[in-house]
Coordinates of C-alpha atoms in Angstrom, one line a residue:
Chain B
M1 CA 49.6 55.4 -37.7
E2 CA 52.7 54.5 -35.8
E3 CA 52.6 50.9 -34.3
T4 CA 53.7 50.2 -30.7
R5 CA 57.4 49.8 -30.5
V6 CA 58.7 46.9 -28.6
V7 CA 62.3 47.2 -27.5
N8 CA 63.8 43.9 -26.3
A9 CA 66.2 44.1 -23.4
T10 CA 66.9 41.8 -20.4
W11 CA 66.5 42.9 -16.9
D12 CA 68.2 40.8 -14.4
I13 CA 66.1 40.8 -11.4
S14 CA 68.9 39.1 -9.4
T15 CA 70.7 42.4 -9.4
F16 CA 68.3 43.5 -6.6
K17 CA 69.1 41.7 -3.3
F18 CA 65.8 41.9 -1.5
R19 CA 66.0 41.0 2.1
I20 CA 62.5 39.7 3.3
E21 CA 62.3 38.0 6.6
G22 CA 59.4 35.8 5.6
F23 CA 58.9 34.8 9.4
G24 CA 55.3 34.0 9.0
I25 CA 55.1 32.3 5.5
N26 CA 58.2 30.1 6.5
N27 CA 56.7 28.9 9.5
M28 CA 53.5 28.3 7.6
L29 CA 55.3 26.4 4.9
K30 CA 57.0 24.2 7.4
K31 CA 53.8 22.9 8.6
M32 CA 52.1 22.7 5.3
K33 CA 54.2 19.8 4.6
E34 CA 52.3 17.9 7.3
A35 CA 49.1 19.4 5.7
K36 CA 48.6 21.5 8.6
L37 CA 48.2 25.3 8.6
L38 CA 50.0 27.3 11.6
G39 CA 49.2 30.9 12.4
N40 CA 49.6 33.0 15.5
R41 CA 47.6 34.8 17.8
C42 CA 48.2 38.2 19.5
H43 CA 47.9 37.7 23.2
Q44 CA 46.8 41.1 23.9
C45 CA 43.9 41.6 21.3
G46 CA 43.3 38.0 20.4
T47 CA 43.7 38.7 16.4
V48 CA 44.8 35.3 14.7
Y49 CA 47.1 36.0 11.8
L50 CA 47.8 33.4 8.9
P51 CA 50.5 33.5 7.9
A52 CA 51.9 34.2 11.4
N53 CA 53.2 37.4 11.4
F54 CA 55.9 38.1 14.2
Y55 CA 54.1 41.3 15.5
C56 CA 50.5 42.4 15.9
R57 CA 49.6 45.0 13.4
K58 CA 47.0 46.4 15.8
C59 CA 48.9 46.5 19.1
H60 CA 52.4 47.0 17.5
I61 CA 53.9 44.3 19.8
A62 CA 55.8 41.2 19.3
I63 CA 53.5 37.9 19.3
H64 CA 54.6 34.4 19.7
E65 CA 51.5 32.2 20.6
P66 CA 51.1 29.7 17.8
A67 CA 47.5 29.2 16.6
E68 CA 46.3 25.9 14.6
I69 CA 44.0 26.9 11.8
S70 CA 41.3 24.8 10.4
D71 CA 41.7 23.7 6.7
H72 CA 38.0 24.6 6.2
G73 CA 36.7 28.0 5.6
E74 CA 34.3 30.5 4.1
V75 CA 34.6 32.3 0.5
M76 CA 34.9 36.0 1.4
S77 CA 35.5 37.2 -2.0
Y78 CA 36.2 35.7 -5.6
T79 CA 36.9 36.4 -9.2
I80 CA 36.5 34.5 -12.3
G81 CA 39.6 34.9 -14.5
Y82 CA 38.9 35.0 -18.1
A83 CA 42.3 36.2 -19.5
D84 CA 45.9 34.9 -18.6
V85 CA 48.7 37.0 -17.3
R86 CA 49.3 38.3 -20.8
G87 CA 45.8 39.2 -21.4
N88 CA 45.0 36.2 -23.6
P89 CA 41.7 34.6 -23.4
L90 CA 41.5 31.4 -21.4
D91 CA 40.1 28.2 -22.8
E92 CA 38.3 27.7 -19.4
P93 CA 37.6 30.4 -16.8
R94 CA 39.5 30.0 -13.6
V95 CA 38.1 30.3 -10.2
S96 CA 40.1 32.3 -7.7
L97 CA 39.0 32.7 -3.9
M98 CA 39.7 34.8 -1.0
V99 CA 38.9 32.5 1.8
K100 CA 38.9 33.1 5.6
L101 CA 39.9 29.7 7.2
D102 CA 38.0 28.7 10.5
G103 CA 40.1 30.2 13.4
S104 CA 42.0 32.8 11.4
D105 CA 41.1 36.7 11.1
T106 CA 43.1 37.3 8.0
W107 CA 42.1 35.8 4.6
I108 CA 44.4 33.7 2.0
M109 CA 44.0 33.6 -1.7
G110 CA 43.9 30.5 -3.8
A111 CA 42.6 28.7 -6.8
G112 CA 39.0 27.2 -6.7
E113 CA 38.6 23.7 -8.2
D114 CA 35.5 21.4 -8.7
M115 CA 33.1 24.5 -8.8
K116 CA 31.3 26.0 -11.8
P117 CA 31.9 29.8 -12.2
E118 CA 28.3 30.4 -12.1
D119 CA 28.0 28.4 -8.6
V120 CA 30.8 30.3 -6.9
H121 CA 29.5 33.0 -4.1
I122 CA 30.6 34.8 -1.1
G123 CA 29.7 32.8 1.9
M124 CA 30.3 29.3 0.3
R125 CA 31.9 26.9 2.5
V126 CA 35.2 25.2 1.1
K127 CA 38.1 23.1 2.2
V128 CA 41.9 23.0 1.4
K129 CA 42.7 20.2 -1.2
W130 CA 46.2 19.2 -0.2
A131 CA 48.7 18.0 -2.6
E132 CA 49.7 14.2 -2.4
Q133 CA 53.3 15.1 -2.4
R134 CA 54.1 18.0 0.0
V135 CA 57.4 19.7 -0.1
G136 CA 56.9 22.8 2.0
N137 CA 55.9 25.4 -0.5
L138 CA 52.7 27.3 -1.6
Q139 CA 51.6 24.4 -4.0
D140 CA 51.3 22.0 -1.1
M141 CA 47.9 23.5 -1.0
E142 CA 46.7 22.6 -4.5
S143 CA 43.3 24.4 -4.4
F144 CA 40.0 25.3 -2.5
I145 CA 37.2 22.6 -3.1
P146 CA 33.6 22.5 -2.1
E147 CA 33.3 21.5 1.5
Chain W
M1 CA 47.0 77.9 9.9
R2 CA 46.2 80.1 6.9
N3 CA 43.6 79.9 4.2
V4 CA 44.8 78.7 0.8
A5 CA 43.1 79.5 -2.6
I6 CA 43.3 77.8 -6.1
V7 CA 44.1 80.7 -8.3
G8 CA 45.2 79.0 -11.5
I9 CA 44.7 75.7 -13.2
G10 CA 46.5 74.5 -16.5
Y11 CA 46.0 71.1 -18.4
T12 CA 47.9 69.9 -21.4
P13 CA 45.6 70.6 -24.5
V14 CA 44.6 66.9 -24.6
F15 CA 44.9 63.7 -22.6
V16 CA 45.5 61.0 -25.1
S17 CA 47.2 57.4 -25.4
K18 CA 50.3 58.7 -27.2
R19 CA 51.8 62.1 -27.2
R20 CA 54.5 61.4 -29.9
D21 CA 55.0 65.0 -30.6
V22 CA 56.6 66.1 -27.2
C23 CA 59.1 64.6 -24.8
I24 CA 58.0 64.5 -21.0
P25 CA 59.3 68.1 -20.1
E26 CA 57.8 69.6 -23.1
M27 CA 54.4 68.1 -22.4
I28 CA 54.7 69.2 -18.8
S29 CA 55.6 72.7 -19.9
E30 CA 52.2 73.0 -21.8
A31 CA 50.5 72.6 -18.6
V32 CA 52.7 74.9 -16.9
E33 CA 52.1 77.6 -19.4
N34 CA 48.3 77.2 -19.4
A35 CA 48.3 77.7 -15.5
F36 CA 50.4 81.0 -15.9
K37 CA 47.9 82.1 -18.7
D38 CA 45.0 81.2 -16.5
S39 CA 46.3 83.0 -13.4
G40 CA 48.1 85.7 -15.0
L41 CA 51.2 85.0 -13.0
T42 CA 54.5 84.6 -14.2
P43 CA 57.5 82.4 -13.0
A44 CA 58.8 85.2 -10.8
D45 CA 55.7 85.2 -8.9
I46 CA 56.1 81.2 -7.7
D47 CA 57.9 80.7 -4.3
A48 CA 58.2 77.0 -4.5
V49 CA 57.3 74.0 -6.9
V50 CA 55.9 70.7 -5.7
F51 CA 56.0 67.9 -8.4
G52 CA 54.2 64.7 -8.6
N53 CA 54.1 61.7 -10.9
M54 CA 53.9 58.0 -10.2
Q55 CA 57.1 56.2 -9.1
T56 CA 58.5 53.8 -11.8
F57 CA 56.0 54.2 -14.5
E58 CA 58.3 55.9 -17.0
G59 CA 61.6 54.5 -15.5
V60 CA 62.9 58.2 -15.2
N61 CA 64.4 58.8 -12.0
L62 CA 64.3 62.4 -10.7
P63 CA 61.7 63.7 -13.1
H64 CA 61.3 66.8 -11.0
L65 CA 65.1 67.7 -11.4
W66 CA 65.2 66.8 -15.1
S67 CA 62.2 69.3 -15.9
A68 CA 63.6 72.0 -13.8
D69 CA 63.8 74.7 -16.6
Y70 CA 60.3 73.7 -18.2
I71 CA 58.6 73.9 -14.6
A72 CA 60.1 77.3 -14.0
S73 CA 61.8 76.2 -10.7
L74 CA 65.1 77.5 -11.3
G75 CA 66.6 78.9 -8.0
K76 CA 63.5 77.6 -6.2
P77 CA 62.6 75.0 -3.5
V78 CA 61.2 71.9 -5.3
M79 CA 59.9 68.7 -3.8
R80 CA 58.6 65.4 -5.5
I81 CA 55.8 63.4 -4.1
A82 CA 55.1 59.9 -5.0
T83 CA 52.4 58.1 -3.3
G84 CA 51.0 55.9 -6.1
G85 CA 47.6 56.6 -7.6
T86 CA 47.1 59.3 -5.0
T87 CA 50.2 61.0 -6.1
G88 CA 48.3 64.2 -7.6
M89 CA 46.5 64.8 -4.5
S90 CA 49.4 64.3 -2.1
A91 CA 51.3 66.9 -4.2
F92 CA 48.4 69.2 -3.9
H93 CA 48.2 68.6 -0.2
A94 CA 52.1 69.4 0.1
G95 CA 51.4 72.5 -1.9
Y96 CA 48.5 73.4 0.7
Y97 CA 50.9 72.7 3.6
H98 CA 53.6 75.0 2.0
I99 CA 51.1 78.1 2.3
A100 CA 49.0 77.1 5.2
S101 CA 52.0 76.8 7.4
G102 CA 53.0 80.4 6.5
L103 CA 56.3 79.3 4.9
H104 CA 55.4 80.4 1.3
D105 CA 52.8 82.7 -0.4
V106 CA 52.4 81.3 -4.1
V107 CA 53.1 77.6 -4.8
M108 CA 52.9 75.7 -8.1
V109 CA 51.9 72.0 -8.0
V110 CA 53.1 70.2 -11.2
T111 CA 51.7 66.7 -12.0
Y112 CA 52.2 64.5 -15.1
E113 CA 52.2 61.1 -16.6
K114 CA 53.3 59.9 -19.9
Q115 CA 52.6 56.5 -19.8
S116 CA 53.3 55.9 -23.6
E117 CA 56.9 56.2 -22.7
G118 CA 56.8 53.7 -19.8
D119 CA 55.0 50.4 -19.0
S120 CA 52.3 50.7 -16.4
Q121 CA 52.4 47.0 -15.8
V122 CA 56.0 46.9 -15.0
G123 CA 55.7 50.0 -12.9
L124 CA 52.8 48.5 -10.9
M125 CA 54.9 45.2 -10.4
G126 CA 57.8 47.2 -9.4
I127 CA 55.6 48.2 -6.4
I128 CA 55.4 44.6 -5.2
T129 CA 58.6 43.0 -6.6
P130 CA 60.2 42.1 -3.3
E131 CA 56.9 40.5 -2.3
I132 CA 56.7 38.6 -5.5
M133 CA 60.2 37.5 -5.3
A134 CA 59.5 36.1 -1.8
M135 CA 56.4 34.3 -3.1
L136 CA 58.2 32.9 -5.8
A137 CA 60.9 31.6 -3.3
A138 CA 57.9 30.0 -1.4
G139 CA 56.8 28.2 -4.6
I140 CA 54.0 30.6 -5.8
D141 CA 52.4 29.6 -9.3
V142 CA 52.2 33.0 -11.0
T143 CA 50.1 31.8 -13.7
G144 CA 47.4 31.6 -11.0
Q145 CA 46.4 28.2 -11.9
K146 CA 46.9 26.3 -8.7
G147 CA 48.1 26.6 -5.1
M148 CA 47.9 28.9 -2.4
G149 CA 48.5 32.6 -3.4
A150 CA 47.3 32.3 -7.1
I151 CA 47.1 36.1 -7.2
G152 CA 43.8 36.8 -8.7
G153 CA 44.3 34.1 -11.2
G154 CA 46.4 35.7 -14.0
S155 CA 45.4 39.1 -15.0
A156 CA 42.6 39.3 -12.3
G157 CA 44.1 41.7 -9.7
G158 CA 42.8 42.6 -6.5
I159 CA 40.4 44.9 -7.9
S160 CA 38.3 42.0 -8.9
Y161 CA 38.0 40.7 -5.4
Q162 CA 37.1 44.3 -4.4
A163 CA 34.5 44.7 -6.8
S164 CA 33.0 41.1 -6.1
S165 CA 32.8 42.1 -2.2
Y166 CA 31.4 45.5 -3.0
L167 CA 28.6 43.8 -5.1
H168 CA 27.8 41.2 -2.5
H169 CA 27.5 43.7 0.3
S170 CA 25.6 46.5 -1.4
G171 CA 23.1 44.4 -3.4
A172 CA 24.4 46.0 -6.7
G173 CA 24.9 43.9 -9.7
I174 CA 27.4 44.0 -12.7
E175 CA 24.7 45.9 -14.4
H176 CA 25.2 48.8 -12.2
I177 CA 29.1 48.9 -13.0
D178 CA 28.1 49.0 -16.6
A179 CA 25.7 51.7 -16.1
I180 CA 27.9 54.1 -14.2
A181 CA 30.9 53.2 -16.5
A182 CA 28.6 54.4 -19.4
M183 CA 27.5 57.5 -17.4
E184 CA 31.2 58.5 -17.0
R185 CA 32.2 57.6 -20.7
R186 CA 29.1 60.1 -21.7
N187 CA 30.3 62.9 -19.3
A188 CA 33.8 62.6 -20.7
A189 CA 32.5 63.2 -24.0
K190 CA 31.8 66.7 -22.7
N191 CA 35.1 67.3 -21.2
P192 CA 37.7 68.6 -23.7
Y193 CA 40.5 67.0 -21.3
A194 CA 39.1 63.6 -21.2
H195 CA 40.5 60.6 -23.0
L196 CA 38.1 58.0 -23.5
K197 CA 34.8 59.6 -24.8
D198 CA 31.6 58.1 -26.0
P199 CA 28.4 60.2 -26.2
E200 CA 26.4 57.3 -27.0
A201 CA 27.8 55.1 -24.3
T202 CA 25.0 52.9 -22.7
A203 CA 24.9 50.1 -20.0
E204 CA 24.0 47.7 -22.8
K205 CA 27.1 48.6 -25.0
I206 CA 29.4 48.5 -22.1
A207 CA 27.9 45.1 -21.2
Q208 CA 29.0 43.7 -24.7
T209 CA 32.8 44.4 -23.8
P210 CA 34.5 41.0 -22.9
L211 CA 35.0 40.0 -19.0
I212 CA 38.5 40.2 -18.0
S213 CA 37.8 38.9 -14.4
W214 CA 34.4 38.6 -12.8
P215 CA 32.9 41.2 -12.3
I216 CA 35.3 43.5 -14.1
R217 CA 34.8 44.0 -17.9
F218 CA 37.1 45.9 -20.4
G219 CA 34.6 48.6 -20.4
H220 CA 34.8 49.2 -16.7
V221 CA 38.5 49.9 -16.8
C222 CA 40.7 53.2 -17.1
P223 CA 42.9 53.8 -20.2
T224 CA 46.7 54.7 -19.9
S225 CA 46.9 58.3 -20.8
D226 CA 49.5 61.1 -21.5
G227 CA 48.9 64.4 -19.8
A228 CA 49.9 67.0 -17.2
T229 CA 48.1 69.1 -14.8
V230 CA 49.3 72.1 -13.1
C231 CA 47.6 74.1 -10.1
I232 CA 48.8 77.2 -8.7
L233 CA 48.0 78.0 -4.9
A234 CA 48.0 81.1 -3.2
S235 CA 47.6 82.4 0.4
E236 CA 44.4 84.6 1.4
E237 CA 46.4 87.8 1.1
K238 CA 47.8 87.0 -2.2
A239 CA 44.7 85.5 -3.7
A240 CA 42.8 88.7 -2.8
K241 CA 45.2 90.6 -5.1
L242 CA 45.3 88.2 -7.9
V243 CA 41.8 86.8 -8.7
D244 CA 38.1 87.8 -8.1
K245 CA 37.0 84.6 -7.5
A246 CA 39.0 81.4 -6.3
A247 CA 38.1 78.0 -5.1
W248 CA 39.3 77.7 -1.4
V249 CA 40.7 74.8 0.4
W250 CA 38.6 73.9 3.4
A251 CA 40.0 70.6 4.4
V252 CA 42.7 68.1 3.5
A253 CA 42.9 64.7 4.9
N254 CA 44.7 61.3 4.1
C255 CA 44.9 57.8 5.7
A256 CA 46.7 54.6 5.1
S257 CA 46.3 50.9 6.4
D258 CA 47.5 47.4 6.0
A259 CA 48.6 46.6 2.3
T260 CA 45.6 44.2 2.2
T261 CA 45.3 42.0 -0.9
G262 CA 48.5 40.9 -2.3
N263 CA 50.7 40.7 0.9
L264 CA 50.7 37.1 1.6
I265 CA 54.0 37.3 3.3
E266 CA 52.8 39.0 6.4
G267 CA 49.3 37.6 6.8
I268 CA 47.5 40.7 6.6
I269 CA 44.9 40.2 3.7
T270 CA 41.5 41.3 4.6
D271 CA 38.4 42.8 2.5
P272 CA 39.7 45.0 -0.2
A273 CA 36.4 46.7 -0.3
E274 CA 36.4 47.6 3.3
Q275 CA 38.5 50.8 2.4
M276 CA 38.6 51.8 6.3
P277 CA 41.0 54.7 5.2
A278 CA 38.5 56.2 3.2
Q279 CA 36.1 56.3 6.0
I280 CA 38.8 57.6 8.5
A281 CA 40.1 60.3 6.1
A282 CA 36.5 61.5 5.1
R283 CA 35.4 61.7 8.6
Q284 CA 38.5 63.7 9.5
A285 CA 38.0 66.1 6.6
Y286 CA 34.3 66.7 7.5
E287 CA 35.5 67.6 10.9
R288 CA 38.1 70.0 9.7
A289 CA 35.8 71.8 7.2
G290 CA 32.9 71.9 10.0
I291 CA 30.7 69.8 7.9
E292 CA 27.9 68.0 9.9
D293 CA 25.9 66.1 7.3
P294 CA 28.0 65.7 4.2
K295 CA 25.1 64.3 2.3
K296 CA 23.5 67.7 2.6
E297 CA 26.3 70.1 2.7
I298 CA 28.5 68.5 -0.3
D299 CA 27.3 69.5 -3.7
Y300 CA 29.5 67.8 -6.0
V301 CA 32.1 64.9 -5.6
E302 CA 34.8 63.7 -7.7
I303 CA 35.9 60.1 -7.0
Y304 CA 39.0 58.3 -8.0
N305 CA 37.8 55.3 -9.9
G306 CA 40.6 53.5 -11.8
F307 CA 37.5 50.7 -12.1
A308 CA 34.1 51.8 -12.5
H309 CA 32.7 50.0 -9.5
Q310 CA 34.7 52.3 -7.3
T311 CA 32.6 55.4 -7.9
L312 CA 29.6 53.6 -6.4
M313 CA 31.7 51.8 -3.6
F314 CA 33.7 55.0 -2.6
L315 CA 30.3 57.2 -2.3
E316 CA 29.3 54.7 0.4
R317 CA 32.6 54.6 2.0
I318 CA 33.1 58.4 2.3
G319 CA 29.5 58.8 3.8
M320 CA 27.9 60.5 0.5
C321 CA 25.2 57.8 0.7
E322 CA 24.4 54.9 3.0
V323 CA 25.8 51.5 2.3
G324 CA 23.8 49.7 -0.6
E325 CA 22.4 53.1 -1.5
A326 CA 24.8 54.5 -4.3
H327 CA 23.5 51.9 -7.0
K328 CA 19.9 53.2 -6.2
L329 CA 21.0 56.7 -6.6
L330 CA 22.6 55.8 -9.8
E331 CA 19.2 54.2 -11.0
K332 CA 17.3 57.3 -10.2
G333 CA 19.8 59.4 -12.1
E334 CA 20.9 61.4 -9.2
L335 CA 24.6 60.8 -9.9
E336 CA 24.2 62.4 -13.3
M337 CA 25.4 66.0 -14.1
S338 CA 21.6 67.2 -13.9
G339 CA 21.1 65.0 -10.7
R340 CA 20.9 65.8 -6.8
L341 CA 24.4 64.4 -6.1
P342 CA 26.4 64.9 -9.4
V343 CA 29.5 62.8 -9.3
N344 CA 32.5 62.6 -12.0
S345 CA 31.1 64.9 -14.4
S346 CA 34.5 65.1 -15.9
G347 CA 34.2 61.4 -16.6
G348 CA 36.2 60.4 -13.8
V349 CA 39.7 58.3 -13.8
V350 CA 37.8 55.5 -15.6
S351 CA 37.8 57.7 -18.8
T352 CA 41.4 59.6 -18.3
N353 CA 44.1 58.2 -16.4
A354 CA 47.6 60.0 -16.7
I355 CA 48.2 58.6 -13.2
G356 CA 50.3 61.5 -11.7
T357 CA 47.6 63.8 -12.6
S358 CA 44.5 61.6 -11.7
A359 CA 44.1 62.6 -7.9
M360 CA 45.0 66.1 -8.9
N361 CA 42.4 66.3 -11.6
R362 CA 39.8 65.3 -9.1
V363 CA 40.7 68.6 -7.1
T364 CA 41.1 70.8 -10.1
E365 CA 37.6 69.5 -11.5
C366 CA 36.0 70.3 -8.2
A367 CA 37.5 73.8 -8.4
L368 CA 36.2 74.5 -12.1
Q369 CA 32.7 73.2 -10.8
I370 CA 32.9 75.8 -7.9
L371 CA 33.9 78.6 -10.0
G372 CA 31.2 77.8 -12.8
R373 CA 34.0 77.1 -15.3
A374 CA 33.5 73.5 -16.2
G375 CA 31.9 74.5 -19.7
E376 CA 29.9 71.5 -21.3
H377 CA 30.4 69.5 -18.2
Q378 CA 29.3 72.1 -15.8
V379 CA 26.6 70.5 -13.3
E380 CA 23.3 72.0 -13.2
K381 CA 23.2 72.6 -9.6
E382 CA 24.9 75.4 -7.9
V383 CA 28.3 74.1 -6.3
H384 CA 29.2 75.8 -3.1
K385 CA 31.1 72.9 -1.6
A386 CA 32.7 70.0 -3.4
L387 CA 34.9 66.9 -2.3
A388 CA 37.6 65.4 -4.2
H389 CA 38.7 61.8 -3.5
G390 CA 41.9 60.1 -4.3
W391 CA 42.9 56.1 -4.1
G392 CA 46.1 54.6 -4.5
G393 CA 49.0 53.4 -2.7
L394 CA 48.8 49.5 -2.3
M395 CA 44.9 49.6 -2.5
Q396 CA 44.9 50.9 1.1
Y397 CA 45.7 54.8 0.7
V398 CA 43.0 57.6 0.4
T399 CA 43.3 61.3 0.1
I400 CA 40.5 63.7 0.7
T401 CA 40.3 67.4 -0.1
I402 CA 37.1 69.5 0.4
L403 CA 36.9 72.8 -1.6
A404 CA 34.3 75.9 -1.0
D405 CA 33.6 79.1 -2.8
K406 CA 34.5 81.3 0.1
P407 CA 37.4 81.3 2.4
K408 CA 37.0 79.3 5.6
K409 CA 36.5 81.2 8.8
L410 CA 39.6 80.5 10.8

């Protein structure tokens, strides 16, 4: 039987010049340096977005009202990873959580730490573990840990 | 609006991992030939062609034009449709629109995927490359070990969160995902056009396959397949001349929503198991088909289930049972070929996934059940009305088609 053939080639992703506004995520990152989470609220329907989108997806209007979001929240869904991005088995299973932070209507994802895979459950309370040295990127939030 | 009938179906002789013996257009032409044989039509009878395959999977741009002489489209209108996993049914819907609108009388819908000539993972990544680039710029850790984002932690994709949420809210357990996967692999063993077949599959056997990302195991996941499916549609007047018995389209509907899981940039992540588009599209389809109680009126369902839990989850979302009821129906054996609500007797997408064809095959399999031509995987009960479901896009796009054994009263 013929084996799978692998053809090595380079694909320079920089060829593509994607333009993404990143309004919400950039605003959020700036505040994360101070270990704070900033979303925004639709003045019409009250939906709170984190990261802060520049328009309300329900009302289709521009929104500008900043909303501070707690760094505590509830696990809405989760998965336990048993393989890495290449499909190789991991030595230790990894916890990944979808969390609805208090005060936000949308969820964020992040790694779970200090919790056994078998203890993780939907409805579990968690809080953000902030990095000691914060630089304004997504790794300023190191992980979620039990509340 | 005019009535539209399915008058011909053609599959490639097999759906397998690697068709090394044919190139893409050659493989497609096998299904085209079979559809002509099935309908008794010739290329001269076709007014227009709709073509569907997954964008980016084989890295072939304009495959509908490269294949022109293999899909009998010379000198005819052709359009390509690509909506992700739903592509096959979106193409079918486009064929339906061509005829229902009165513009054409006979339309051929061609769908294919030859995944062995591409890389599904690269294809899937291609859909969200700009978002990934933006998140990389924002410092995301793509290995999923730490930080915000941590997209599913390595290979654990959005689908694992979906399954996890589904289990929590339905009261089902991972053993039910094992059981539905086993049922579909057993069904697939009776379908000559299925890819992964196991007549001896049991929940216990599936449970022995390794966990990839809780609660998804290897045994819950679809294969990557090579194959093509062609469906010929005709207006009521034409169909009356062409065939004695046809499957009739009673309703088509589709619905999209936010990109949910994966879109960290715009702050729109919500429950990937909610699947509001499925609820909306199903409701619209029932309304259009004049169906008041789908639980009583729909005899057979084909669910698009790239992952086994989705059969159960989507049955609930489209209103074929109550929330939390699907796994109980499974336990009672009601989803089996001999059951009260047979589902995916074809083996579903979890057994065969040549993506461009996958949502179309849900429709053609419903048609075969209505026509009583499904052979070994024909269900025991009589099928008068059947529902085909497609799922794709960025986890948030759903298509529905309802077929029946007679034309709809207009």
